Coordinates of C-alpha atoms in Angstrom, one line a residue:
Chain A
X1 CA 82.1 45.0 -40.8
X2 CA 81.2 41.5 -41.9
X3 CA 78.5 39.8 -39.9
X4 CA 78.6 36.5 -38.0
X5 CA 79.2 33.6 -40.3
X6 CA 78.3 30.0 -39.8
X7 CA 79.3 27.0 -41.7
X8 CA 78.0 24.8 -43.0
X9 CA 74.5 26.3 -43.6
X10 CA 72.8 22.9 -44.1
X11 CA 73.8 19.5 -42.9
X12 CA 72.2 16.0 -43.1
X13 CA 73.6 13.4 -40.7
X14 CA 72.6 9.9 -39.6
X15 CA 71.7 8.9 -36.0
X16 CA 74.8 7.9 -34.1
X17 CA 77.2 10.1 -36.1
X18 CA 78.8 13.3 -34.8
X19 CA 78.9 16.7 -36.2
X20 CA 81.0 19.9 -35.9
X21 CA 79.5 23.3 -36.6
X22 CA 81.6 26.5 -37.0
X23 CA 81.0 30.1 -36.1
X24 CA 83.1 33.2 -36.9
X25 CA 82.0 36.2 -34.8
X26 CA 82.1 39.8 -35.9
X27 CA 85.6 41.1 -35.8
X28 CA 86.5 42.3 -32.3
X29 CA 83.7 40.4 -30.6
X30 CA 85.0 38.1 -28.0
X31 CA 81.9 36.5 -26.7
X32 CA 80.2 33.7 -28.7
X33 CA 77.0 32.0 -27.7
X34 CA 75.3 29.0 -29.2
X35 CA 71.5 28.4 -29.3
X36 CA 69.4 25.5 -30.5
X37 CA 66.1 26.4 -32.1
X38 CA 63.3 23.9 -32.7
X39 CA 59.5 24.4 -33.3
X40 CA 58.6 22.7 -30.1
X41 CA 61.1 24.2 -27.6
X42 CA 61.9 27.5 -29.3
X43 CA 65.4 29.0 -28.7
X44 CA 67.4 27.2 -26.1
X45 CA 70.7 28.4 -24.8
X46 CA 73.5 25.9 -25.2
X47 CA 76.7 27.7 -24.0
X48 CA 78.8 30.8 -24.1
X49 CA 82.5 31.2 -24.7
X50 CA 84.6 34.1 -23.9
X51 CA 88.4 34.3 -24.1
X52 CA 88.6 30.6 -25.1
X53 CA 86.8 29.6 -21.9
X54 CA 83.2 28.3 -21.5
X55 CA 81.6 30.8 -19.2
X56 CA 78.0 29.7 -19.1
X57 CA 76.2 26.5 -20.0
X58 CA 72.6 25.7 -20.7
X59 CA 70.7 22.5 -19.8
X60 CA 71.9 20.2 -22.5
X61 CA 73.5 16.7 -22.2
X62 CA 77.3 16.2 -22.4
X63 CA 77.0 15.1 -26.0
X64 CA 76.9 18.9 -26.8
X65 CA 80.3 20.5 -26.5
X66 CA 82.1 23.5 -27.8
X67 CA 85.3 25.4 -27.9
X68 CA 86.7 28.8 -28.8
X69 CA 90.0 29.6 -30.5
X70 CA 92.3 32.4 -29.9
X71 CA 90.8 34.4 -32.8
X72 CA 87.4 34.1 -31.1
X73 CA 86.1 31.6 -33.8
X74 CA 84.0 28.9 -32.1
X75 CA 83.0 25.4 -32.9
X76 CA 80.3 23.2 -31.4
X77 CA 80.2 19.5 -31.6
X78 CA 77.4 17.1 -31.1
X79 CA 78.3 13.4 -30.7
X80 CA 76.1 10.4 -31.0
X81 CA 73.4 12.3 -32.9
X82 CA 69.8 11.6 -32.1
X83 CA 66.7 12.4 -34.2
X84 CA 65.7 15.1 -31.6
X85 CA 68.9 17.0 -32.4
X86 CA 67.5 18.1 -35.7
X87 CA 67.3 21.8 -35.3
X88 CA 68.5 25.2 -36.4
X89 CA 71.7 26.0 -34.6
X90 CA 72.4 29.6 -34.1
X91 CA 75.6 31.3 -33.1
X92 CA 75.6 34.9 -31.7
X93 CA 78.5 37.1 -30.9
X94 CA 78.7 40.2 -28.7
X95 CA 81.4 42.7 -27.8
X96 CA 81.2 42.0 -24.1
X97 CA 80.0 39.2 -22.0
X98 CA 76.6 39.5 -20.4
X99 CA 73.1 40.2 -21.4
X100 CA 73.5 42.9 -24.0
X101 CA 72.8 42.9 -27.6
X102 CA 73.5 39.7 -29.5
X103 CA 74.5 39.6 -33.2
X104 CA 73.2 36.4 -34.7
X105 CA 74.5 34.4 -37.7
X106 CA 72.2 32.8 -40.3
X107 CA 72.3 29.4 -38.6
X108 CA 73.1 25.9 -39.5
X109 CA 70.1 23.7 -40.3
X110 CA 71.0 20.2 -39.0
X111 CA 68.8 17.3 -40.1
X112 CA 69.3 13.9 -38.4
X113 CA 67.8 10.9 -40.2
Chain B
X1 CA 61.1 26.5 -19.1
X2 CA 60.6 29.8 -21.0
X3 CA 61.0 33.0 -19.1
X4 CA 59.4 35.3 -21.7
X5 CA 56.1 34.3 -23.2
X6 CA 54.9 36.2 -26.2
X7 CA 51.2 36.9 -26.9
X8 CA 49.6 36.4 -29.4
X9 CA 51.4 33.4 -31.0
X10 CA 50.3 34.6 -34.4
X11 CA 49.0 37.9 -35.7
X12 CA 47.8 38.8 -39.2
X13 CA 47.2 42.4 -40.2
X14 CA 47.0 44.6 -43.3
X15 CA 49.7 46.8 -44.5
X16 CA 49.5 50.2 -42.9
X17 CA 48.0 48.9 -39.7
X18 CA 49.7 48.9 -36.3
X19 CA 50.9 45.6 -34.8
X20 CA 51.2 45.0 -31.0
X21 CA 52.9 42.1 -29.4
X22 CA 53.2 41.4 -25.8
X23 CA 55.7 39.6 -23.6
X24 CA 55.2 38.4 -20.1
X25 CA 58.0 37.1 -17.8
X26 CA 58.3 35.6 -14.3
X27 CA 61.4 36.8 -12.5
X28 CA 63.2 40.0 -12.0
X29 CA 65.2 41.2 -15.0
X30 CA 68.0 43.6 -15.8
X31 CA 66.8 44.2 -19.4
X32 CA 64.4 43.0 -22.0
X33 CA 65.2 42.8 -25.7
X34 CA 63.2 42.3 -28.8
X35 CA 64.5 40.4 -31.9
X36 CA 63.1 39.7 -35.3
X37 CA 63.6 36.5 -37.3
X38 CA 62.8 36.2 -41.0
X39 CA 61.8 32.7 -42.2
X40 CA 64.1 30.5 -40.2
X41 CA 67.2 32.6 -40.5
X42 CA 69.3 34.4 -37.8
X43 CA 67.8 36.8 -35.4
X44 CA 68.2 40.6 -35.7
X45 CA 68.3 42.7 -32.6
X46 CA 65.6 45.4 -32.6
X47 CA 65.7 47.2 -29.3
X48 CA 66.9 46.8 -25.7
X49 CA 65.0 48.4 -22.7
X50 CA 66.6 48.4 -19.3
X51 CA 64.6 47.6 -16.1
X52 CA 64.7 51.2 -15.0
X53 CA 63.2 52.4 -18.3
X54 CA 59.5 52.5 -19.1
X55 CA 59.4 53.3 -22.8
X56 CA 61.8 53.3 -25.8
X57 CA 61.4 54.2 -29.4
X58 CA 63.4 53.3 -32.5
X59 CA 62.0 54.4 -35.9
X60 CA 58.5 52.7 -36.2
X61 CA 59.1 50.6 -33.1
X62 CA 57.9 51.5 -29.6
X63 CA 58.6 49.3 -26.6
X64 CA 57.1 49.6 -23.2
X65 CA 58.2 47.8 -20.0
X66 CA 56.1 47.5 -16.9
X67 CA 58.2 45.7 -14.3
X68 CA 55.3 45.7 -11.7
X69 CA 53.3 43.6 -14.1
X70 CA 56.3 41.8 -15.5
X71 CA 55.3 42.6 -19.0
X72 CA 56.5 44.4 -22.1
X73 CA 54.9 45.3 -25.4
X74 CA 56.3 45.9 -28.9
X75 CA 54.3 48.2 -31.2
X76 CA 55.1 48.4 -34.9
X77 CA 53.4 51.4 -36.5
X78 CA 52.4 51.7 -40.1
X79 CA 53.4 48.1 -40.8
X80 CA 54.8 46.9 -44.1
X81 CA 54.9 43.6 -45.9
X82 CA 58.6 43.5 -45.1
X83 CA 57.8 43.4 -41.4
X84 CA 56.5 39.9 -41.8
X85 CA 58.6 37.8 -39.5
X86 CA 58.7 36.2 -36.1
X87 CA 59.3 38.5 -33.1
X88 CA 60.9 37.3 -29.9
X89 CA 61.4 38.9 -26.6
X90 CA 64.5 38.0 -24.5
X91 CA 64.9 38.7 -20.8
X92 CA 68.3 39.4 -19.4
X93 CA 68.9 38.4 -15.8
X94 CA 72.2 39.2 -14.1
X95 CA 72.5 37.2 -11.0
X96 CA 75.4 38.8 -9.3
X97 CA 77.1 42.2 -9.4
X98 CA 80.2 40.7 -11.0
X99 CA 78.3 39.8 -14.1
X100 CA 79.7 36.3 -14.1
X101 CA 76.3 34.6 -13.7
X102 CA 73.7 35.9 -16.1
X103 CA 71.0 34.5 -18.3
X104 CA 69.4 35.6 -21.5
X105 CA 66.2 33.7 -22.2
X106 CA 64.1 33.8 -25.3
X107 CA 60.4 33.3 -25.6
X108 CA 58.8 31.3 -28.4
X109 CA 57.9 34.3 -30.5
X110 CA 55.0 35.9 -32.2
X111 CA 54.6 35.2 -35.9
X112 CA 53.5 38.5 -37.6
X113 CA 52.1 38.4 -41.1
X114 CA 51.5 41.7 -42.9
X115 CA 49.3 41.3 -45.9
X116 CA 49.9 43.7 -48.8

């Protein structure tokens, strides 16, 4: 089976712009979670989608949003980018919802200048 | 705030030696997982241990869990240069029986360097 794929892998944006990141889960996986990883804060949970509905949300401002499509692919959007949004954004999929094993993609490295 | 805290933050050993990393957490958990991350890439799941288990093995990996001390350890035996990576523990908390409210929280990781 193909693993989790994320596009693009690298992105450079300017403060104030918006960005959309994409994640394709492993075939058959219906749960997709997003994480932000920075050297200072580590891995922070953003949100989880299951069956096209957001089921769980981390402690991030409303500038961070996401959605899931009927084929389980997911996108996350960050509006009005700030310098502090520079991070590695990781997507993880799992067969079921919950606290089981997560399969991670390679991440999207976002740099905000 | 982080639930799991790994210790040490960094560890450097020689190939063939054993590496031990520890994880402490604060609240009751349903499971604890260990992941590996190579050089800023995606995380790879290594092992999951449930709260009612005390020890689990997978190849050269041995994980222990002590819920009374709220701590876990990951032992990698006979380490190899390819084991060089960051290792994260993640605590899984399920807050109700329906499973609709749960939380998987990652620590900040231990950077393991295995020198050839």
